[in-house]
GROMACS .gro file of C-alpha atoms in nm:
model
  271
    1UNK     CA    1  18.163   5.939  -0.083
    2UNK     CA    2  18.418   5.811  -0.318
    3UNK     CA    3  18.397   5.809  -0.705
    4UNK     CA    4  18.216   6.032  -0.903
    5UNK     CA    5  18.164   5.999  -1.238
    6UNK     CA    6  17.994   6.240  -1.440
    7UNK     CA    7  17.994   6.166  -1.771
    8UNK     CA    8  17.783   6.382  -2.092
    9UNK     CA    9  17.709   6.383  -2.446
   10UNK     CA   10  17.885   6.756  -2.476
   11UNK     CA   11  18.098   6.965  -2.385
   12UNK     CA   12  17.901   7.242  -2.302
   13UNK     CA   13  17.670   7.017  -2.073
   14UNK     CA   14  17.955   6.849  -1.933
   15UNK     CA   15  18.075   7.178  -1.721
   16UNK     CA   16  17.671   7.283  -1.626
   17UNK     CA   17  17.709   6.935  -1.471
   18UNK     CA   18  18.039   6.980  -1.316
   19UNK     CA   19  17.942   7.349  -1.187
   20UNK     CA   20  17.662   7.146  -1.010
   21UNK     CA   21  17.840   6.874  -0.819
   22UNK     CA   22  18.070   7.098  -0.671
   23UNK     CA   23  17.776   7.321  -0.575
   24UNK     CA   24  17.601   7.024  -0.408
   25UNK     CA   25  17.965   6.910  -0.312
   26UNK     CA   26  17.983   7.241  -0.126
   27UNK     CA   27  17.622   7.227  -0.001
   28UNK     CA   28  17.692   6.901   0.175
   29UNK     CA   29  18.073   7.054   0.352
   30UNK     CA   30  18.239   6.782   0.090
   31UNK     CA   31  18.588   6.811  -0.061
   32UNK     CA   32  18.752   6.625  -0.345
   33UNK     CA   33  19.085   6.593  -0.343
   34UNK     CA   34  19.287   6.734  -0.653
   35UNK     CA   35  19.549   6.480  -0.735
   36UNK     CA   36  19.260   6.247  -0.782
   37UNK     CA   37  19.064   6.413  -1.006
   38UNK     CA   38  19.050   6.388  -1.418
   39UNK     CA   39  18.854   6.693  -1.591
   40UNK     CA   40  18.702   6.684  -1.955
   41UNK     CA   41  18.805   6.261  -2.003
   42UNK     CA   42  18.746   6.121  -2.359
   43UNK     CA   43  18.842   5.767  -2.175
   44UNK     CA   44  18.928   5.658  -1.822
   45UNK     CA   45  18.983   5.382  -1.603
   46UNK     CA   46  18.703   5.314  -1.381
   47UNK     CA   47  18.633   5.007  -1.154
   48UNK     CA   48  18.838   4.801  -1.378
   49UNK     CA   49  18.704   4.929  -1.718
   50UNK     CA   50  18.786   5.127  -1.941
   51UNK     CA   51  18.509   5.372  -2.107
   52UNK     CA   52  18.515   5.537  -2.359
   53UNK     CA   53  18.292   5.720  -2.643
   54UNK     CA   54  18.316   5.368  -2.788
   55UNK     CA   55  18.176   5.181  -2.468
   56UNK     CA   56  18.278   4.976  -2.237
   57UNK     CA   57  18.615   4.711  -2.287
   58UNK     CA   58  18.789   4.564  -1.993
   59UNK     CA   59  19.098   4.704  -1.867
   60UNK     CA   60  19.362   4.576  -2.056
   61UNK     CA   61  19.593   4.545  -1.734
   62UNK     CA   62  19.284   4.268  -1.657
   63UNK     CA   63  19.371   4.120  -1.969
   64UNK     CA   64  19.748   4.102  -1.929
   65UNK     CA   65  19.611   3.933  -1.605
   66UNK     CA   66  19.426   3.684  -1.757
   67UNK     CA   67  19.672   3.565  -2.034
   68UNK     CA   68  19.885   3.457  -1.734
   69UNK     CA   69  19.693   3.313  -1.484
   70UNK     CA   70  19.756   2.900  -1.413
   71UNK     CA   71  19.499   2.634  -1.405
   72UNK     CA   72  19.361   2.625  -1.029
   73UNK     CA   73  19.552   2.382  -0.873
   74UNK     CA   74  19.279   2.388  -0.564
   75UNK     CA   75  18.984   2.568  -0.425
   76UNK     CA   76  19.074   2.880  -0.318
   77UNK     CA   77  19.254   2.917  -0.676
   78UNK     CA   78  18.990   2.791  -0.841
   79UNK     CA   79  18.732   3.062  -0.625
   80UNK     CA   80  18.946   3.363  -0.736
   81UNK     CA   81  18.988   3.284  -1.126
   82UNK     CA   82  18.581   3.247  -1.097
   83UNK     CA   83  18.520   3.519  -0.844
   84UNK     CA   84  18.765   3.747  -1.135
   85UNK     CA   85  18.488   3.612  -1.387
   86UNK     CA   86  18.187   3.642  -1.236
   87UNK     CA   87  18.342   4.031  -1.193
   88UNK     CA   88  18.355   4.073  -1.615
   89UNK     CA   89  18.030   3.850  -1.669
   90UNK     CA   90  17.865   4.105  -1.870
   91UNK     CA   91  18.131   4.080  -2.147
   92UNK     CA   92  18.063   3.707  -2.148
   93UNK     CA   93  17.783   3.569  -2.379
   94UNK     CA   94  17.694   3.210  -2.234
   95UNK     CA   95  17.991   3.267  -1.930
   96UNK     CA   96  17.692   2.941  -1.737
   97UNK     CA   97  17.772   2.720  -2.031
   98UNK     CA   98  18.126   2.812  -2.012
   99UNK     CA   99  18.229   2.787  -1.604
  100UNK     CA  100  17.977   2.493  -1.592
  101UNK     CA  101  18.259   2.199  -1.588
  102UNK     CA  102  18.446   2.454  -1.322
  103UNK     CA  103  18.141   2.552  -1.073
  104UNK     CA  104  18.073   2.228  -1.028
  105UNK     CA  105  18.406   2.158  -0.843
  106UNK     CA  106  18.215   2.361  -0.546
  107UNK     CA  107  17.975   2.123  -0.523
  108UNK     CA  108  17.948   2.064  -0.150
  109UNK     CA  109  18.092   1.686  -0.116
  110UNK     CA  110  18.254   1.705  -0.436
  111UNK     CA  111  18.583   1.629  -0.477
  112UNK     CA  112  18.888   1.844  -0.657
  113UNK     CA  113  18.980   1.704  -0.891
  114UNK     CA  114  19.124   1.873  -1.263
  115UNK     CA  115  19.075   1.700  -1.586
  116UNK     CA  116  19.032   1.745  -1.942
  117UNK     CA  117  18.658   1.902  -1.912
  118UNK     CA  118  18.795   2.171  -1.625
  119UNK     CA  119  19.121   2.234  -1.880
  120UNK     CA  120  18.951   2.330  -2.150
  121UNK     CA  121  18.695   2.499  -2.049
  122UNK     CA  122  18.924   2.737  -1.823
  123UNK     CA  123  19.134   2.768  -2.148
  124UNK     CA  124  18.801   2.815  -2.315
  125UNK     CA  125  18.746   3.113  -2.106
  126UNK     CA  126  19.065   3.269  -2.098
  127UNK     CA  127  19.068   3.283  -2.494
  128UNK     CA  128  18.672   3.447  -2.512
  129UNK     CA  129  18.875   3.691  -2.200
  130UNK     CA  130  19.127   3.810  -2.395
  131UNK     CA  131  18.934   3.946  -2.712
  132UNK     CA  132  18.621   4.078  -2.499
  133UNK     CA  133  18.367   4.256  -2.730
  134UNK     CA  134  18.323   4.627  -2.686
  135UNK     CA  135  17.980   4.717  -2.476
  136UNK     CA  136  17.791   5.019  -2.555
  137UNK     CA  137  17.689   5.242  -2.272
  138UNK     CA  138  17.262   5.211  -2.204
  139UNK     CA  139  17.083   5.540  -2.335
  140UNK     CA  140  16.748   5.583  -2.170
  141UNK     CA  141  16.629   5.770  -2.492
  142UNK     CA  142  16.598   5.486  -2.692
  143UNK     CA  143  16.450   5.163  -2.704
  144UNK     CA  144  16.608   4.814  -2.531
  145UNK     CA  145  16.562   4.465  -2.646
  146UNK     CA  146  16.609   4.189  -2.494
  147UNK     CA  147  16.675   3.869  -2.661
  148UNK     CA  148  16.632   3.586  -2.497
  149UNK     CA  149  16.677   3.178  -2.492
  150UNK     CA  150  16.631   2.851  -2.299
  151UNK     CA  151  16.843   2.478  -2.348
  152UNK     CA  152  16.799   2.195  -2.179
  153UNK     CA  153  17.063   2.310  -1.879
  154UNK     CA  154  17.070   2.716  -1.912
  155UNK     CA  155  16.927   3.016  -1.979
  156UNK     CA  156  17.069   3.273  -2.173
  157UNK     CA  157  16.992   3.676  -2.285
  158UNK     CA  158  17.172   4.000  -2.411
  159UNK     CA  159  17.040   4.318  -2.370
  160UNK     CA  160  17.028   4.571  -2.684
  161UNK     CA  161  16.973   4.911  -2.802
  162UNK     CA  162  17.006   5.040  -3.159
  163UNK     CA  163  17.126   5.421  -3.211
  164UNK     CA  164  17.025   5.470  -3.547
  165UNK     CA  165  17.322   5.182  -3.684
  166UNK     CA  166  17.198   4.871  -3.623
  167UNK     CA  167  17.197   4.661  -3.297
  168UNK     CA  168  17.495   4.683  -3.065
  169UNK     CA  169  17.526   4.495  -2.733
  170UNK     CA  170  17.455   4.664  -2.354
  171UNK     CA  171  17.519   4.270  -2.127
  172UNK     CA  172  17.523   3.919  -2.208
  173UNK     CA  173  17.366   3.703  -1.919
  174UNK     CA  174  17.350   3.358  -1.874
  175UNK     CA  175  17.338   3.125  -1.576
  176UNK     CA  176  17.255   2.776  -1.572
  177UNK     CA  177  16.933   2.638  -1.385
  178UNK     CA  178  16.886   2.491  -1.100
  179UNK     CA  179  16.778   2.059  -1.100
  180UNK     CA  180  16.373   2.183  -1.017
  181UNK     CA  181  16.386   2.415  -1.334
  182UNK     CA  182  16.533   2.184  -1.537
  183UNK     CA  183  16.208   2.004  -1.570
  184UNK     CA  184  15.988   2.269  -1.625
  185UNK     CA  185  15.817   2.276  -1.987
  186UNK     CA  186  16.002   2.381  -2.232
  187UNK     CA  187  15.738   2.719  -2.257
  188UNK     CA  188  15.830   2.731  -1.907
  189UNK     CA  189  16.233   2.752  -1.921
  190UNK     CA  190  16.195   3.033  -2.262
  191UNK     CA  191  15.866   3.206  -1.991
  192UNK     CA  192  16.235   3.176  -1.705
  193UNK     CA  193  16.484   3.351  -1.957
  194UNK     CA  194  16.262   3.664  -2.020
  195UNK     CA  195  16.237   3.673  -1.574
  196UNK     CA  196  16.545   3.645  -1.529
  197UNK     CA  197  16.637   3.887  -1.799
  198UNK     CA  198  16.429   4.157  -1.675
  199UNK     CA  199  16.546   4.113  -1.304
  200UNK     CA  200  16.912   4.131  -1.391
  201UNK     CA  201  16.808   4.419  -1.577
  202UNK     CA  202  16.588   4.629  -1.403
  203UNK     CA  203  16.792   4.925  -1.334
  204UNK     CA  204  16.765   4.959  -1.719
  205UNK     CA  205  16.403   4.860  -1.839
  206UNK     CA  206  16.202   5.035  -1.541
  207UNK     CA  207  16.010   5.291  -1.767
  208UNK     CA  208  16.161   5.225  -2.106
  209UNK     CA  209  15.948   5.064  -2.378
  210UNK     CA  210  16.125   4.723  -2.398
  211UNK     CA  211  16.097   4.490  -2.710
  212UNK     CA  212  16.189   4.113  -2.600
  213UNK     CA  213  16.279   3.877  -2.882
  214UNK     CA  214  16.229   3.469  -2.853
  215UNK     CA  215  16.211   3.195  -3.047
  216UNK     CA  216  15.939   3.029  -2.862
  217UNK     CA  217  15.621   3.173  -3.099
  218UNK     CA  218  15.381   3.042  -2.812
  219UNK     CA  219  15.499   3.378  -2.516
  220UNK     CA  220  15.415   3.624  -2.780
  221UNK     CA  221  15.073   3.574  -2.693
  222UNK     CA  222  15.123   3.501  -2.366
  223UNK     CA  223  14.909   3.749  -2.236
  224UNK     CA  224  14.550   3.611  -2.374
  225UNK     CA  225  14.673   3.286  -2.267
  226UNK     CA  226  14.347   3.211  -2.067
  227UNK     CA  227  14.515   2.903  -1.902
  228UNK     CA  228  14.807   2.998  -1.681
  229UNK     CA  229  14.953   2.781  -1.407
  230UNK     CA  230  15.060   2.932  -1.076
  231UNK     CA  231  15.450   2.980  -1.166
  232UNK     CA  232  15.367   3.142  -1.530
  233UNK     CA  233  15.033   3.379  -1.341
  234UNK     CA  234  15.358   3.480  -1.087
  235UNK     CA  235  15.586   3.580  -1.314
  236UNK     CA  236  15.332   3.749  -1.602
  237UNK     CA  237  15.211   3.916  -1.274
  238UNK     CA  238  15.558   4.059  -1.207
  239UNK     CA  239  15.621   4.150  -1.579
  240UNK     CA  240  15.327   4.336  -1.594
  241UNK     CA  241  15.353   4.538  -1.264
  242UNK     CA  242  15.695   4.640  -1.330
  243UNK     CA  243  15.733   4.703  -1.685
  244UNK     CA  244  15.650   4.863  -2.063
  245UNK     CA  245  15.733   4.535  -2.305
  246UNK     CA  246  15.576   4.362  -2.583
  247UNK     CA  247  15.693   4.019  -2.696
  248UNK     CA  248  15.737   3.875  -3.071
  249UNK     CA  249  15.880   3.557  -3.180
  250UNK     CA  250  16.224   3.569  -3.369
  251UNK     CA  251  16.342   3.272  -3.505
  252UNK     CA  252  16.564   3.085  -3.360
  253UNK     CA  253  16.810   3.042  -3.640
  254UNK     CA  254  16.843   3.435  -3.652
  255UNK     CA  255  16.829   3.410  -3.254
  256UNK     CA  256  17.185   3.544  -3.110
  257UNK     CA  257  17.047   3.461  -2.740
  258UNK     CA  258  16.973   3.084  -2.902
  259UNK     CA  259  17.342   3.025  -2.981
  260UNK     CA  260  17.408   3.102  -2.675
  261UNK     CA  261  17.196   2.898  -2.442
  262UNK     CA  262  17.299   2.596  -2.771
  263UNK     CA  263  17.643   2.603  -2.713
  264UNK     CA  264  17.588   2.494  -2.339
  265UNK     CA  265  17.418   2.200  -2.464
  266UNK     CA  266  17.743   2.134  -2.698
  267UNK     CA  267  17.932   2.213  -2.377
  268UNK     CA  268  17.748   1.991  -2.199
  269UNK     CA  269  17.797   1.708  -2.434
  270UNK     CA  270  18.264   1.797  -2.555
  271UNK     CA  271  18.323   1.847  -2.177
   0.00000   0.00000   0.00000
């Protein structure tokens, strides 16, 4: 047993929870090492992140490592860099689009050639990671919003909550489409983005009230559509069986996730 993290909104509740945890540890004859314990902290480092009353951010030591990271000269070095990027992916809007030129080098049979496209993507990722957003900590007592969109090559989503002072980001998610998915009609690409977001954030969204915002207007009438194809039926069954949600239309120009997925297409054109 390792890394027990206990967090509460008030000092009084925190003390009660600590007592309950100690009782449970004693019940099962588990011992804690005092020198490794920290109590009543308002900010702490945990698994490469800094957690505070403001939210979650990347540890400053990680940021220094990013700043000093040199362009990978071989496949193992590239895999190491992408491994780190994947670890902090929740902080990176449109990670799929940004990493595209780099992940292309991982494909079987591809020669490792570091060119202008790869360097541009590498520098863009480093720049973004040097000033990452502070993400709020999800609160199951508040409803969630999932904002999604799809481009020709990628899907993107943002998980958000409004704690009374406007929507705040909880996490970002994006991925490149597989070859077969790129041939989907627009309606299915947009629905794929929704299903993917619910699968990624299932631990947050199960049992919660969820509003999905998409810039594809017909999706808000998904349940009433009479002629769904087998893929759509399978996706709808997954959503209906596991979540409480509603889908609403939000014009793409005002859609955060739309900007993320469109950036993928722009990068593909520029890089």
